[in-house]
Coordinates of C-alpha atoms and ligand atoms in Angstrom, one line a residue:
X1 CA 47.6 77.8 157.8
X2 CA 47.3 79.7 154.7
X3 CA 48.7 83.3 154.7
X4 CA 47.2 86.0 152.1
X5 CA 46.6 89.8 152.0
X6 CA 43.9 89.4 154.3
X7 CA 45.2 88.0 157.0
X8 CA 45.0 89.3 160.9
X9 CA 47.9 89.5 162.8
X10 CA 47.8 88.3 166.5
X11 CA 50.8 87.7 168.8
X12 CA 52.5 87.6 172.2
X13 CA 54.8 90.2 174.0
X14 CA 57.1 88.5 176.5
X15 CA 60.4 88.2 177.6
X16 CA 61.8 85.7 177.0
X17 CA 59.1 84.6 175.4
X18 CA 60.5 81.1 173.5
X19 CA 58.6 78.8 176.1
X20 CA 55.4 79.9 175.2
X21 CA 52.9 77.6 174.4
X22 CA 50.4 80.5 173.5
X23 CA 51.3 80.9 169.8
X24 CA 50.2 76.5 169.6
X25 CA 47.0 77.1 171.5
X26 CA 46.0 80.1 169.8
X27 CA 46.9 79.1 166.1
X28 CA 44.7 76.2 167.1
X29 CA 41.8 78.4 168.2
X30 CA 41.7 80.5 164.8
X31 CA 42.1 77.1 162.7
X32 CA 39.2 75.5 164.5
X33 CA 36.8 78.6 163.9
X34 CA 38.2 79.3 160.6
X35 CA 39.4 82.5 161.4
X36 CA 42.0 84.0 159.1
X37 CA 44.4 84.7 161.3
X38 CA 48.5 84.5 162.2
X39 CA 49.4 84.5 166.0
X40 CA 53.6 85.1 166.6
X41 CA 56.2 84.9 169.5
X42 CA 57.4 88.0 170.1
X43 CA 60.5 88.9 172.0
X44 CA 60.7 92.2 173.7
X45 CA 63.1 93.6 176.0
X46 CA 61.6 95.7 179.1
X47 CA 63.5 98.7 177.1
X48 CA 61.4 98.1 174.1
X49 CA 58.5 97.8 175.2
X50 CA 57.0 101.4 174.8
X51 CA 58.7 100.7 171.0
X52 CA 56.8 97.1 170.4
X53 CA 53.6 98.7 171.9
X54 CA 53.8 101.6 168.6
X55 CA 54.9 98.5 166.3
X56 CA 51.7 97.4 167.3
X57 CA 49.6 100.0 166.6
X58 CA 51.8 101.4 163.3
X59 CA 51.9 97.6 161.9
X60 CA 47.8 97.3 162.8
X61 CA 48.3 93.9 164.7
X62 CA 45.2 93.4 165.6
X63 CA 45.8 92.4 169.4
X64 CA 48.8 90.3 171.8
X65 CA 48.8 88.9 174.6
X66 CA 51.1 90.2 177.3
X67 CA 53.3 87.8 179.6
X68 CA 55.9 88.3 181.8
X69 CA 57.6 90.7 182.5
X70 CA 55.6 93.1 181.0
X71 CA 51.7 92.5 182.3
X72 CA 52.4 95.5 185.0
X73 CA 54.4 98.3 182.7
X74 CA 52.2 97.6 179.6
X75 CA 49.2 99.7 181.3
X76 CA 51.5 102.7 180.8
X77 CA 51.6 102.5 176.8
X78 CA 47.8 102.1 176.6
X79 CA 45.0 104.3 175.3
X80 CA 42.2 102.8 177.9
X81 CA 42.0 100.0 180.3
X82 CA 39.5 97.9 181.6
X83 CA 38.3 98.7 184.9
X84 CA 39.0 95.4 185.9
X85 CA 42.2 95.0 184.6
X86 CA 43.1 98.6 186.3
X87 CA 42.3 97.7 189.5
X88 CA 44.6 94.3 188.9
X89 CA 47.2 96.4 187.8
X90 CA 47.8 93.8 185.1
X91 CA 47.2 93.6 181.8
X92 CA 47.6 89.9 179.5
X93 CA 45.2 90.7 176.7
X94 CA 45.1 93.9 174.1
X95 CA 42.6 94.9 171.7
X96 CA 43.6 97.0 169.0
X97 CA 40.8 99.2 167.8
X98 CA 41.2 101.2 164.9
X99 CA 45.0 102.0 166.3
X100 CA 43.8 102.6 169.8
X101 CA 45.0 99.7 172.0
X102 CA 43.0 98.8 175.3
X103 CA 44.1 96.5 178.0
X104 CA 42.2 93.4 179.7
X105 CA 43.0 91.2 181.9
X106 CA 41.5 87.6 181.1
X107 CA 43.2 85.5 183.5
X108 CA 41.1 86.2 186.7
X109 CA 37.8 85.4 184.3
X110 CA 40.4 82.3 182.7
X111 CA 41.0 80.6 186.5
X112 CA 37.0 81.2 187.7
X113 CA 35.8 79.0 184.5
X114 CA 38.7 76.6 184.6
X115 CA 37.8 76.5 188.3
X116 CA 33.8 76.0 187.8
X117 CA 34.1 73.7 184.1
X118 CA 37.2 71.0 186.2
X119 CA 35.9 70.9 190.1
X120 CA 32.4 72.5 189.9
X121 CA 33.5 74.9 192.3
X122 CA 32.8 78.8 193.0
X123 CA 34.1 81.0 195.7
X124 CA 31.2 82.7 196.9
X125 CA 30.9 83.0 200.6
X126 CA 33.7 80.5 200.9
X127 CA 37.5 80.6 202.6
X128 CA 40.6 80.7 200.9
X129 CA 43.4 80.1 201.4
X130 CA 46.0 81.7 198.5
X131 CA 50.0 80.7 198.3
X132 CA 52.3 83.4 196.8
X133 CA 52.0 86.9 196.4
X134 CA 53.1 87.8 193.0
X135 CA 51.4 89.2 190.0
X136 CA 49.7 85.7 189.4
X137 CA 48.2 86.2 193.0
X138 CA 47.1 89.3 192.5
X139 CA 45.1 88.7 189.7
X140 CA 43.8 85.9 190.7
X141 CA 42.7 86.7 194.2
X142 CA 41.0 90.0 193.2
X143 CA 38.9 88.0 190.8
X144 CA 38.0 85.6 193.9
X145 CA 37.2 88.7 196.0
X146 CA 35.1 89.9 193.3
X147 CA 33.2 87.2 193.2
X148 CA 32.5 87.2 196.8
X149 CA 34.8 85.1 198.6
X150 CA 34.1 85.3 202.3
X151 CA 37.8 85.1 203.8
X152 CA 41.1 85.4 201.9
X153 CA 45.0 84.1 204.0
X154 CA 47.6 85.0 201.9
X155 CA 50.7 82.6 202.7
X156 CA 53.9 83.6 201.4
X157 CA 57.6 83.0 201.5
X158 CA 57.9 87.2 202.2
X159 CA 55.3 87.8 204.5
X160 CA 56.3 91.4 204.2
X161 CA 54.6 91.1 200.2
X162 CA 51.8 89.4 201.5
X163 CA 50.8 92.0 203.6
X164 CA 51.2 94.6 200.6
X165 CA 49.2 92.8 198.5
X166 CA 46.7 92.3 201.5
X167 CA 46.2 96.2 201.8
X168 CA 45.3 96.5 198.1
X169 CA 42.8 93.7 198.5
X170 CA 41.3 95.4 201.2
X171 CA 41.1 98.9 199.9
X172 CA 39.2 97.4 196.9
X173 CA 37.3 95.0 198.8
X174 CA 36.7 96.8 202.5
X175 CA 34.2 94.2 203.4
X176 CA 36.7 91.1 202.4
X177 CA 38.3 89.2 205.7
X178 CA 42.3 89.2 204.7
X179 CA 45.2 87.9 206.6
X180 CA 48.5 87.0 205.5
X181 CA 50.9 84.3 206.8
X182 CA 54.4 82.4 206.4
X183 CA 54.3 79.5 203.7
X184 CA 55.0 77.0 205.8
X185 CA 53.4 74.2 206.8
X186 CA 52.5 75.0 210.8
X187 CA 51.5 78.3 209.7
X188 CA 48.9 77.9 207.2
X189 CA 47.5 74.6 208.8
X190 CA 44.9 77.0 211.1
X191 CA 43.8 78.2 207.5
X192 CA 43.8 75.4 206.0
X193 CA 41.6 73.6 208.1
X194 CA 39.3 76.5 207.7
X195 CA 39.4 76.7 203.5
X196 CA 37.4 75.4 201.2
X197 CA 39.9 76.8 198.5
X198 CA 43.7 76.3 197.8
X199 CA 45.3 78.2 195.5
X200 CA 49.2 77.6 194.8
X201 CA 50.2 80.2 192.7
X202 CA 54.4 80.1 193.0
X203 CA 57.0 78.4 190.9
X204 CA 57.2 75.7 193.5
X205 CA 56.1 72.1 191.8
X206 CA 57.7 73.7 188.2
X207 CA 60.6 70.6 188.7
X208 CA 59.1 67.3 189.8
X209 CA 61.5 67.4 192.3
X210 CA 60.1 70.6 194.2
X211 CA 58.5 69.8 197.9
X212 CA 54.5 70.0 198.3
X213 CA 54.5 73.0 200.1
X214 CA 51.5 71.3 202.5
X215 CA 52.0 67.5 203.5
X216 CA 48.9 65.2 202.0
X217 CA 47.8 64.7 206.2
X218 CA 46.6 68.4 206.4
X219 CA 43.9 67.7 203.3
X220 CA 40.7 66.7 203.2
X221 CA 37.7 65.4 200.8
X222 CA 36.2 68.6 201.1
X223 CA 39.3 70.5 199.6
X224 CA 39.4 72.1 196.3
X225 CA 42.8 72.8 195.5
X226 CA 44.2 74.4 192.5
X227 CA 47.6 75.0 191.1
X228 CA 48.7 77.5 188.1
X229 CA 51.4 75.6 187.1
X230 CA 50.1 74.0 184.0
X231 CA 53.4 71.6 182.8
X232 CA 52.4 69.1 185.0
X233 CA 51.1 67.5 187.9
X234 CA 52.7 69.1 190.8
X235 CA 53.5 67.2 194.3
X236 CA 50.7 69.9 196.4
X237 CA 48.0 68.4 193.7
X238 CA 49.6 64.8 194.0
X239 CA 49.1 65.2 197.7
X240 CA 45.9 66.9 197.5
X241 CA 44.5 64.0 195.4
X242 CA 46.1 61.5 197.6
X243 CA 43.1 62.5 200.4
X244 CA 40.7 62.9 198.1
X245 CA 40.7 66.7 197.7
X246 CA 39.2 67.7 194.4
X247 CA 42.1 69.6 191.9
X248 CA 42.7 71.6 189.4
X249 CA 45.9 72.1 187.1
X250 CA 46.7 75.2 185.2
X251 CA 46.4 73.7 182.0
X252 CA 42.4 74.9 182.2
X253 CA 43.1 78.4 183.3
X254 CA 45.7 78.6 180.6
X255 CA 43.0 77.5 178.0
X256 CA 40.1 79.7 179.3
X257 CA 42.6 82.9 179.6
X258 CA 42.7 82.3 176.4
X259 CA 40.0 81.7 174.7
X260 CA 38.3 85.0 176.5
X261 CA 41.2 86.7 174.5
X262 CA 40.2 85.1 171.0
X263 CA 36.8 86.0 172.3
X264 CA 37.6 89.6 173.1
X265 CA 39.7 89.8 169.2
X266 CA 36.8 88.0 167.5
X267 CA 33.8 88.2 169.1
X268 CA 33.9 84.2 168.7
X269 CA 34.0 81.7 171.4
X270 CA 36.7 79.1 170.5
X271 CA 36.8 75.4 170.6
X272 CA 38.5 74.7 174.1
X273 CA 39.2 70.8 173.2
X274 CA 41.1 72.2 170.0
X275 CA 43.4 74.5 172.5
X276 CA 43.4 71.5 174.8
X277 CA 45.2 69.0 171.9
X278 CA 47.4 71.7 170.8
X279 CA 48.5 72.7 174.2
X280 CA 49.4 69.1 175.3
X281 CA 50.8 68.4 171.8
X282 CA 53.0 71.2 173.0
X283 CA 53.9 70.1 176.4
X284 CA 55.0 67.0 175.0
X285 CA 57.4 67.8 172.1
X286 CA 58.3 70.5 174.5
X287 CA 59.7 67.6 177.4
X288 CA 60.7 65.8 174.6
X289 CA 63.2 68.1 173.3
X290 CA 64.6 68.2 177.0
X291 CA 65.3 64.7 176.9
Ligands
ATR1 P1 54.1 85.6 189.1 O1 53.8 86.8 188.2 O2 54.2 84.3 188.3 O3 53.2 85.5 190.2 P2 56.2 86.9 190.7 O4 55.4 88.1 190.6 O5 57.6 86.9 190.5 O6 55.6 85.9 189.6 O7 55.8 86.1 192.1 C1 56.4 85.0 192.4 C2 55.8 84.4 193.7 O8 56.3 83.1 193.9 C3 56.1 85.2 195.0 O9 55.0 85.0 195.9 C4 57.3 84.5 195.5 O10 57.6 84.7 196.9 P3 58.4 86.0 197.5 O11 57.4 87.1 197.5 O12 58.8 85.5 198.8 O13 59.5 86.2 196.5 C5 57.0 83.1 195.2 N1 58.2 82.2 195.0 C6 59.1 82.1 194.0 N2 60.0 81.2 194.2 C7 59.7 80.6 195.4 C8 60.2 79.5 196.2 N3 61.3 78.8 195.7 N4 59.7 79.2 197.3 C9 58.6 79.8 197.8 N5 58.0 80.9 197.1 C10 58.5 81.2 195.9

């Protein structure tokens, strides 16, 4: 990477934000389309974040990405957001234009294409069946709703937030069919046997070590079952693919969340093997270092 006069500023607000494998991906992207361009880690504290938000727009970085913890309370220190991204309430992705920084959100539109490029699959008039009820579900499942899922079971370890983030699904979607559940296994096997789509969208399958949070016997060939956590293959997708369920990592949503950013920066569409490379380049130097 060369650096001159010229060259755009891109980076990522998180905290902590030393894990990220977004500056590798996205430093790949640029090289690949030749775009002169710098993408940096950037560590904010919740406190700063109002702060790192004018840095942004007094230093004329030309966009970040937003991670956790800050996807919700960035909307407040924006000039405009994306309808889509509004009725999330989550922004990963800002555009600055000429000093006026607008919010998307890219990783509903990332998991659809991951979803439809790795398992040929798409959610219209189909069940699903979503576990967890964070901001990762959130996102996601209004994306599914928008794009005319039939049913929706939320199963999560709090039933109490399921059935909050139930009534926002509904007041968005009053057509949508939503019902919430316990993660456990006897509780969403009714649903499951019903879906067509499994979303796992908790920290559970992060250590190798981590249960399947549904046994293998409950899936069938008929199954496509996804899982956001991109670092490696959890046990749910193990026993998914042990039955002959179709599935889906998060390494794809990871790379098509971000190249709609690059795309939304640079009008460009970005080479998504390039981001791939880098990504599990990444990964591995990452587990490396650990051992
Ligand atoms: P994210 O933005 O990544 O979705 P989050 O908003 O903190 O993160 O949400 C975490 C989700 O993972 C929640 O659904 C949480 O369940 P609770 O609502 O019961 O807290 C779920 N989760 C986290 N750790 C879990 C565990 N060990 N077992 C089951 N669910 C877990």
């Amino acid at each position: 990477m060369r650096i001159s006069g010229r060259t755009r500023t891109y980076g990522i607000l998180g905290y902590p934000v030393g894990h990220s494998l977004s500056p590798v991906m996205q430093n790949a992207a640029f090289a690949q389309l030749k775009f002169d361009a710098a993408y940096l880690p950037f560590e904010v504290r919740p406190e700063d974040l109002r702060a790192a938000l004018d840095g942004v727009r007094a230093l004329g970085i030309a966009g970040v990405n937003v991670t956790i913890p800050h996807k919700e309370a960035v909307l407040a220190y924006l000039d405009d957001v994306d309808p889509e991204a509004a009725a999330i309430g989550a922004v990963n992705t800002v555009v600055n234009r000429d000093g006026r920084l607008i919010g998307y959100n890219t990783d509903g539109a990332g998991f659809l294409a991951a979803l439809k490029s790795e398992a040929r699959f798409t959610p219209k008039k189909r069940n699903v069946l979503i576990l967890g009820a964070g901001g990762a579900a959130r996102g996601i499942a209004h994306t599914v709703a928008s794009a005319g899922a039939a049913s929706l079971v939320i199963a999560n370890r709090t039933v109490s937030h399921a059935d909050l983030m139930a009534q926002g699904l509904s007041h968005h979607f009053p057509y949508l069919k939503v019902r919430t559940c316990d993660l456990n296994p006897a509780a969403m096997e009714p649903h499951l046997a019903s879906a067509h789509l499994v979303i796992q969208t908790t920290s559970l399958g992060m250590k190798p070590t981590d249960p399947s949070p549904l046994p293998a016997k409950l899936f069938r060939k008929d199954h496509v079952v996804c899982d956001i956590v991109y670092t490696q293959e959890t046990p749910l997708l193990k026993a998914a693919r042990s039955r002959g369920a179709k599935v889906s990592g998060g390494l794809g949503m990871l790379i098509h969340q971000g190249a709609a950013a690059v795309f939304l920066w640079t009008g460009r569409r970005p080479n998504l093997n390039a981001m791939k490379q880098a990504l599990v380049a990444g990964i591995r130097a990452k587990s490396a270092r650990k051992r």
